[in-house]
Amino acid sequence: MTGTTRVAIVTGASSGIGAATARLLAARGMRVVVNYLHSAEAADGVVADIASDGGQAIAVRADVREAAAVQTMVGRVAAEWGGGVDVLVHNALTPYAIKPFRDMTWEELGGKIDDEMRAAFVVTKAVLPAMTEQRWGRIIYLGTGLSRQPRADMIALGTAKAALTQFARYVAQELGPQGITVNVVEPGPVTDTRISQVLDDQLKQRQIAATPLGRLALPSDVARVVAFYASDDNAFMTGTTAAVNGGMSMY
């Protein structure tokens, strides 16, 4: 694969971590599919930013829980660039309830787990044929530190992402012989994301105080770790989880 122009799909790439990752992968020479569901204008803005910096990108709407939509998105790659997907960054975040367990319904908890695992299943299945044929691929799932360190009212997201992390390990074990690495990036609190918008200032200050590096992560901090996992520099790491939280997980 060395010397070729690789193609990356970044799901949920219209804002936050996804947008930062799409821009960075493009800056490092990849062609990037900026996937989105609702925010067409924002996704087009990410594509425009990439183009203005000399990169190549297209915006493609697809609900990552729907196999037909994802297959159509993968088909766009072949139509636009004549090949398959080399790198999958699965960042899209499906809706979830923020409430204590005692107030939660099974539909809220079980529905989030189903959405999380269905999306990971669908997008992974869609990119595997090309990766397996060329015996090279990079799959990176975005998790959350909440899967390891519980926080009040976040049981739905934390439980679903914990399932995703274990799923990634099994997929990594199976796909390793095909030259495909599978890893998870687990950010702690990140500014300028959907989750950060529901946190009050007092909680953010407590989180900063608990972080040895003295601040919350930026989307670009997370994007750089994703970009490492997506690159040739990551030749011998699979089934791992990177905690991007400024040291917060030490406590």
Tab-separated table of N, CA, C and O in Angstrom, residues 105-174:
chain	number	residue	atom	x	y	z
A	105	THR	N	-35.758	3.654	30.765
A	105	THR	CA	-36.490	2.506	30.232
A	105	THR	C	-35.530	1.571	29.502
A	105	THR	O	-34.423	1.965	29.116
A	106	TRP	N	-35.991	0.325	29.293
A	106	TRP	CA	-35.157	-0.593	28.524
A	106	TRP	C	-34.992	-0.098	27.090
A	106	TRP	O	-33.933	-0.272	26.479
A	107	GLU	N	-36.027	0.538	26.566
A	107	GLU	CA	-35.916	1.065	25.205
A	107	GLU	C	-34.797	2.085	25.101
A	107	GLU	O	-34.101	2.159	24.085
A	108	GLU	N	-34.591	2.879	26.150
A	108	GLU	CA	-33.520	3.879	26.128
A	108	GLU	C	-32.144	3.237	26.264
A	108	GLU	O	-31.210	3.573	25.515
A	109	LEU	N	-32.005	2.290	27.190
A	109	LEU	CA	-30.704	1.650	27.381
A	109	LEU	C	-30.424	0.635	26.276
A	109	LEU	O	-29.387	0.694	25.603
A	110	GLY	N	-31.358	-0.271	26.082
A	110	GLY	CA	-31.166	-1.295	25.058
A	110	GLY	C	-31.127	-0.714	23.655
A	110	GLY	O	-30.391	-1.197	22.785
A	111	GLY	N	-31.913	0.342	23.438
A	111	GLY	CA	-31.917	0.977	22.121
A	111	GLY	C	-30.579	1.603	21.788
A	111	GLY	O	-30.119	1.543	20.635
A	112	LYS	N	-29.939	2.222	22.784
A	112	LYS	CA	-28.615	2.810	22.544
A	112	LYS	C	-27.577	1.729	22.264
A	112	LYS	O	-26.748	1.866	21.352
A	113	ILE	N	-27.623	0.646	23.024
A	113	ILE	CA	-26.675	-0.446	22.774
A	113	ILE	C	-26.884	-1.012	21.376
A	113	ILE	O	-25.924	-1.276	20.637
A	114	ASP	N	-28.142	-1.194	20.994
A	114	ASP	CA	-28.442	-1.724	19.658
A	114	ASP	C	-27.953	-0.779	18.565
A	114	ASP	O	-27.331	-1.212	17.587
A	115	ASP	N	-28.215	0.522	18.720
A	115	ASP	CA	-27.752	1.499	17.732
A	115	ASP	C	-26.234	1.480	17.610
A	115	ASP	O	-25.676	1.516	16.500
A	116	GLU	N	-25.557	1.452	18.746
A	116	GLU	CA	-24.089	1.501	18.761
A	116	GLU	C	-23.503	0.296	18.036
A	116	GLU	O	-22.619	0.427	17.177
A	117	MET	N	-23.996	-0.892	18.396
A	117	MET	CA	-23.434	-2.105	17.829
A	117	MET	C	-23.874	-2.310	16.375
A	117	MET	O	-23.109	-2.804	15.551
A	118	ARG	N	-25.098	-1.923	16.067
A	118	ARG	CA	-25.566	-2.040	14.685
A	118	ARG	C	-24.710	-1.178	13.756
A	118	ARG	O	-24.290	-1.622	12.679
A	119	ALA	N	-24.445	0.064	14.163
A	119	ALA	CA	-23.645	0.957	13.335
A	119	ALA	C	-22.230	0.419	13.144
A	119	ALA	O	-21.704	0.405	12.022
A	120	ALA	N	-21.605	-0.041	14.216
A	120	ALA	CA	-20.247	-0.590	14.105
A	120	ALA	C	-20.235	-1.819	13.203
A	120	ALA	O	-19.328	-1.996	12.375
A	121	PHE	N	-21.236	-2.674	13.347
A	121	PHE	CA	-21.355	-3.870	12.521
A	121	PHE	C	-21.496	-3.504	11.046
A	121	PHE	O	-20.791	-4.028	10.174
A	122	VAL	N	-22.397	-2.581	10.768
A	122	VAL	CA	-22.710	-2.211	9.381
A	122	VAL	C	-21.503	-1.583	8.684
A	122	VAL	O	-21.140	-1.973	7.566
A	123	VAL	N	-20.874	-0.599	9.329
A	123	VAL	CA	-19.773	0.093	8.644
A	123	VAL	C	-18.554	-0.812	8.497
A	123	VAL	O	-17.832	-0.750	7.485
A	124	THR	N	-18.330	-1.683	9.473
A	124	THR	CA	-17.181	-2.591	9.384
A	124	THR	C	-17.390	-3.606	8.269
A	124	THR	O	-16.483	-3.861	7.455
A	125	LYS	N	-18.568	-4.196	8.205
A	125	LYS	CA	-18.880	-5.152	7.132
A	125	LYS	C	-18.684	-4.514	5.752
A	125	LYS	O	-18.201	-5.157	4.824
A	126	ALA	N	-19.062	-3.246	5.628
A	126	ALA	CA	-19.032	-2.591	4.318
A	126	ALA	C	-17.619	-2.376	3.793
A	126	ALA	O	-17.393	-2.404	2.580
A	127	VAL	N	-16.662	-2.135	4.693
A	127	VAL	CA	-15.303	-1.834	4.226
A	127	VAL	C	-14.405	-3.069	4.154
A	127	VAL	O	-13.319	-3.008	3.571
A	128	LEU	N	-14.841	-4.177	4.705
A	128	LEU	CA	-13.967	-5.344	4.796
A	128	LEU	C	-13.569	-5.953	3.449
A	128	LEU	O	-12.417	-6.376	3.300
A	129	PRO	N	-14.471	-6.044	2.462
A	129	PRO	CA	-14.055	-6.723	1.224
A	129	PRO	C	-12.792	-6.140	0.599
A	129	PRO	O	-11.868	-6.892	0.245
A	130	ALA	N	-12.728	-4.818	0.451
A	130	ALA	CA	-11.557	-4.208	-0.176
A	130	ALA	C	-10.318	-4.355	0.703
A	130	ALA	O	-9.222	-4.644	0.208
A	131	MET	N	-10.482	-4.164	2.014
A	131	MET	CA	-9.333	-4.299	2.920
A	131	MET	C	-8.783	-5.722	2.887
A	131	MET	O	-7.566	-5.937	2.874
A	132	THR	N	-9.692	-6.705	2.889
A	132	THR	CA	-9.261	-8.105	2.881
A	132	THR	C	-8.563	-8.456	1.574
A	132	THR	O	-7.543	-9.157	1.564
A	133	GLU	N	-9.082	-7.964	0.467
A	133	GLU	CA	-8.488	-8.261	-0.838
A	133	GLU	C	-7.071	-7.713	-0.954
A	133	GLU	O	-6.169	-8.383	-1.475
A	134	GLN	N	-6.861	-6.502	-0.437
A	134	GLN	CA	-5.525	-5.906	-0.546
A	134	GLN	C	-4.620	-6.249	0.639
A	134	GLN	O	-3.442	-5.898	0.654
A	135	ARG	N	-5.208	-6.925	1.636
A	135	ARG	CA	-4.465	-7.348	2.835
A	135	ARG	C	-3.816	-6.150	3.538
A	135	ARG	O	-2.685	-6.207	4.002
A	136	TRP	N	-4.588	-5.088	3.617
A	136	TRP	CA	-4.155	-3.887	4.355
A	136	TRP	C	-5.401	-3.086	4.702
A	136	TRP	O	-6.277	-2.874	3.859
A	137	GLY	N	-5.463	-2.641	5.932
A	137	GLY	CA	-6.579	-1.787	6.325
A	137	GLY	C	-6.368	-1.249	7.722
A	137	GLY	O	-5.597	-1.804	8.519
A	138	ARG	N	-7.032	-0.141	7.985
A	138	ARG	CA	-6.992	0.478	9.305
A	138	ARG	C	-8.429	0.788	9.725
A	138	ARG	O	-9.149	1.495	9.012
A	139	ILE	N	-8.823	0.245	10.870
A	139	ILE	CA	-10.140	0.525	11.425
A	139	ILE	C	-9.947	1.132	12.805
A	139	ILE	O	-9.243	0.563	13.647
A	140	ILE	N	-10.557	2.292	13.012
A	140	ILE	CA	-10.461	2.986	14.298
A	140	ILE	C	-11.871	3.340	14.744
A	140	ILE	O	-12.624	3.981	14.009
A	141	TYR	N	-12.218	2.890	15.932
A	141	TYR	CA	-13.508	3.220	16.524
A	141	TYR	C	-13.309	4.282	17.606
A	141	TYR	O	-12.346	4.211	18.381
A	142	LEU	N	-14.237	5.225	17.680
A	142	LEU	CA	-14.202	6.228	18.743
A	142	LEU	C	-15.045	5.740	19.915
A	142	LEU	O	-16.258	5.525	19.786
A	143	GLY	N	-14.387	5.552	21.035
A	143	GLY	CA	-15.077	5.161	22.260
A	143	GLY	C	-15.215	6.354	23.183
A	143	GLY	O	-15.273	7.506	22.759
A	144	THR	N	-15.209	6.083	24.480
A	144	THR	CA	-15.273	7.144	25.485
A	144	THR	C	-14.713	6.638	26.796
A	144	THR	O	-14.872	5.455	27.127
A	145	GLY	N	-14.074	7.529	27.534
A	145	GLY	CA	-13.602	7.183	28.860
A	145	GLY	C	-14.727	6.773	29.795
A	145	GLY	O	-14.489	6.109	30.812
A	146	LEU	N	-15.961	7.129	29.467
A	146	LEU	CA	-17.107	6.756	30.293
A	146	LEU	C	-17.338	5.253	30.311
A	146	LEU	O	-18.037	4.748	31.185
A	147	SER	N	-16.779	4.529	29.361
A	147	SER	CA	-16.921	3.074	29.375
A	147	SER	C	-16.073	2.446	30.477
A	147	SER	O	-16.303	1.291	30.856
A	148	ARG	N	-15.094	3.196	30.981
A	148	ARG	CA	-14.239	2.701	32.055
A	148	ARG	C	-14.479	3.417	33.381
A	148	ARG	O	-14.346	2.817	34.449
A	149	GLN	N	-14.788	4.695	33.305
A	149	GLN	CA	-14.993	5.499	34.508
A	149	GLN	C	-16.412	6.061	34.499
A	149	GLN	O	-16.697	7.036	33.815
A	150	PRO	N	-17.321	5.418	35.235
A	150	PRO	CA	-18.720	5.855	35.214
A	150	PRO	C	-18.885	7.282	35.724
A	150	PRO	O	-18.136	7.754	36.580
A	151	ARG	N	-19.879	7.959	35.147
A	151	ARG	CA	-20.264	9.293	35.607
A	151	ARG	C	-21.786	9.339	35.674
A	151	ARG	O	-22.472	8.688	34.883
A	152	ALA	N	-22.295	10.086	36.603
A	152	ALA	CA	-23.737	10.130	36.832
A	152	ALA	C	-24.495	10.399	35.539
A	152	ALA	O	-24.112	11.265	34.747
A	153	ASP	N	-25.555	9.640	35.320
A	153	ASP	CA	-26.519	9.824	34.229
A	153	ASP	C	-25.996	9.402	32.861
A	153	ASP	O	-26.689	9.597	31.862
A	154	MET	N	-24.806	8.833	32.778
A	154	MET	CA	-24.224	8.494	31.479
A	154	MET	C	-24.173	6.982	31.237
A	154	MET	O	-23.374	6.489	30.448
A	155	ILE	N	-25.066	6.243	31.882
A	155	ILE	CA	-25.029	4.780	31.801
A	155	ILE	C	-25.298	4.278	30.390
A	155	ILE	O	-24.695	3.291	29.950
A	156	ALA	N	-26.169	4.940	29.650
A	156	ALA	CA	-26.494	4.454	28.302
A	156	ALA	C	-25.281	4.555	27.376
A	156	ALA	O	-24.908	3.584	26.703
A	157	LEU	N	-24.662	5.722	27.348
A	157	LEU	CA	-23.495	5.907	26.488
A	157	LEU	C	-22.326	5.046	26.951
A	157	LEU	O	-21.668	4.381	26.142
A	158	GLY	N	-22.044	5.045	28.258
A	158	GLY	CA	-20.900	4.299	28.766
A	158	GLY	C	-21.014	2.806	28.535
A	158	GLY	O	-20.040	2.140	28.166
A	159	THR	N	-22.200	2.258	28.728
A	159	THR	CA	-22.399	0.825	28.521
A	159	THR	C	-22.284	0.466	27.051
A	159	THR	O	-21.650	-0.532	26.672
A	160	ALA	N	-22.891	1.278	26.182
A	160	ALA	CA	-22.825	1.002	24.746
A	160	ALA	C	-21.393	1.072	24.229
A	160	ALA	O	-20.960	0.233	23.422
A	161	LYS	N	-20.644	2.064	24.676
A	161	LYS	CA	-19.260	2.195	24.203
A	161	LYS	C	-18.360	1.111	24.784
A	161	LYS	O	-17.372	0.710	24.139
A	162	ALA	N	-18.673	0.613	25.982
A	162	ALA	CA	-17.911	-0.513	26.524
A	162	ALA	C	-18.106	-1.744	25.649
A	162	ALA	O	-17.161	-2.499	25.381
A	163	ALA	N	-19.332	-1.943	25.176
A	163	ALA	CA	-19.589	-3.051	24.252
A	163	ALA	C	-18.813	-2.864	22.956
A	163	ALA	O	-18.251	-3.825	22.404
A	164	LEU	N	-18.755	-1.632	22.459
A	164	LEU	CA	-18.008	-1.349	21.236
A	164	LEU	C	-16.527	-1.675	21.404
A	164	LEU	O	-15.900	-2.256	20.505
A	165	THR	N	-15.958	-1.331	22.529
A	165	THR	CA	-14.539	-1.587	22.770
A	165	THR	C	-14.236	-3.077	22.773
A	165	THR	O	-13.228	-3.527	22.211
A	166	GLN	N	-15.101	-3.869	23.371
A	166	GLN	CA	-14.873	-5.318	23.376
A	166	GLN	C	-15.088	-5.913	21.980
A	166	GLN	O	-14.334	-6.797	21.558
A	167	PHE	N	-16.075	-5.407	21.261
A	167	PHE	CA	-16.291	-5.800	19.867
A	167	PHE	C	-15.023	-5.562	19.056
A	167	PHE	O	-14.613	-6.418	18.255
A	168	ALA	N	-14.398	-4.417	19.258
A	168	ALA	CA	-13.181	-4.079	18.516
A	168	ALA	C	-12.077	-5.094	18.764
A	168	ALA	O	-11.319	-5.448	17.838
A	169	ARG	N	-11.960	-5.576	19.982
A	169	ARG	CA	-10.909	-6.547	20.282
A	169	ARG	C	-11.138	-7.853	19.518
A	169	ARG	O	-10.200	-8.459	18.996
A	170	TYR	N	-12.376	-8.293	19.494
A	170	TYR	CA	-12.674	-9.523	18.762
A	170	TYR	C	-12.412	-9.354	17.266
A	170	TYR	O	-11.859	-10.247	16.614
A	171	VAL	N	-12.816	-8.216	16.720
A	171	VAL	CA	-12.579	-7.970	15.299
A	171	VAL	C	-11.080	-7.884	15.016
A	171	VAL	O	-10.588	-8.395	14.006
A	172	ALA	N	-10.340	-7.253	15.921
A	172	ALA	CA	-8.885	-7.157	15.755
A	172	ALA	C	-8.244	-8.530	15.711
A	172	ALA	O	-7.348	-8.793	14.888
A	173	GLN	N	-8.681	-9.417	16.584
A	173	GLN	CA	-8.114	-10.767	16.613
A	173	GLN	C	-8.387	-11.505	15.308
A	173	GLN	O	-7.507	-12.173	14.754
A	174	GLU	N	-9.586	-11.344	14.782
A	174	GLU	CA	-9.958	-12.061	13.564
A	174	GLU	C	-9.285	-11.498	12.322
A	174	GLU	O	-8.903	-12.249	11.413
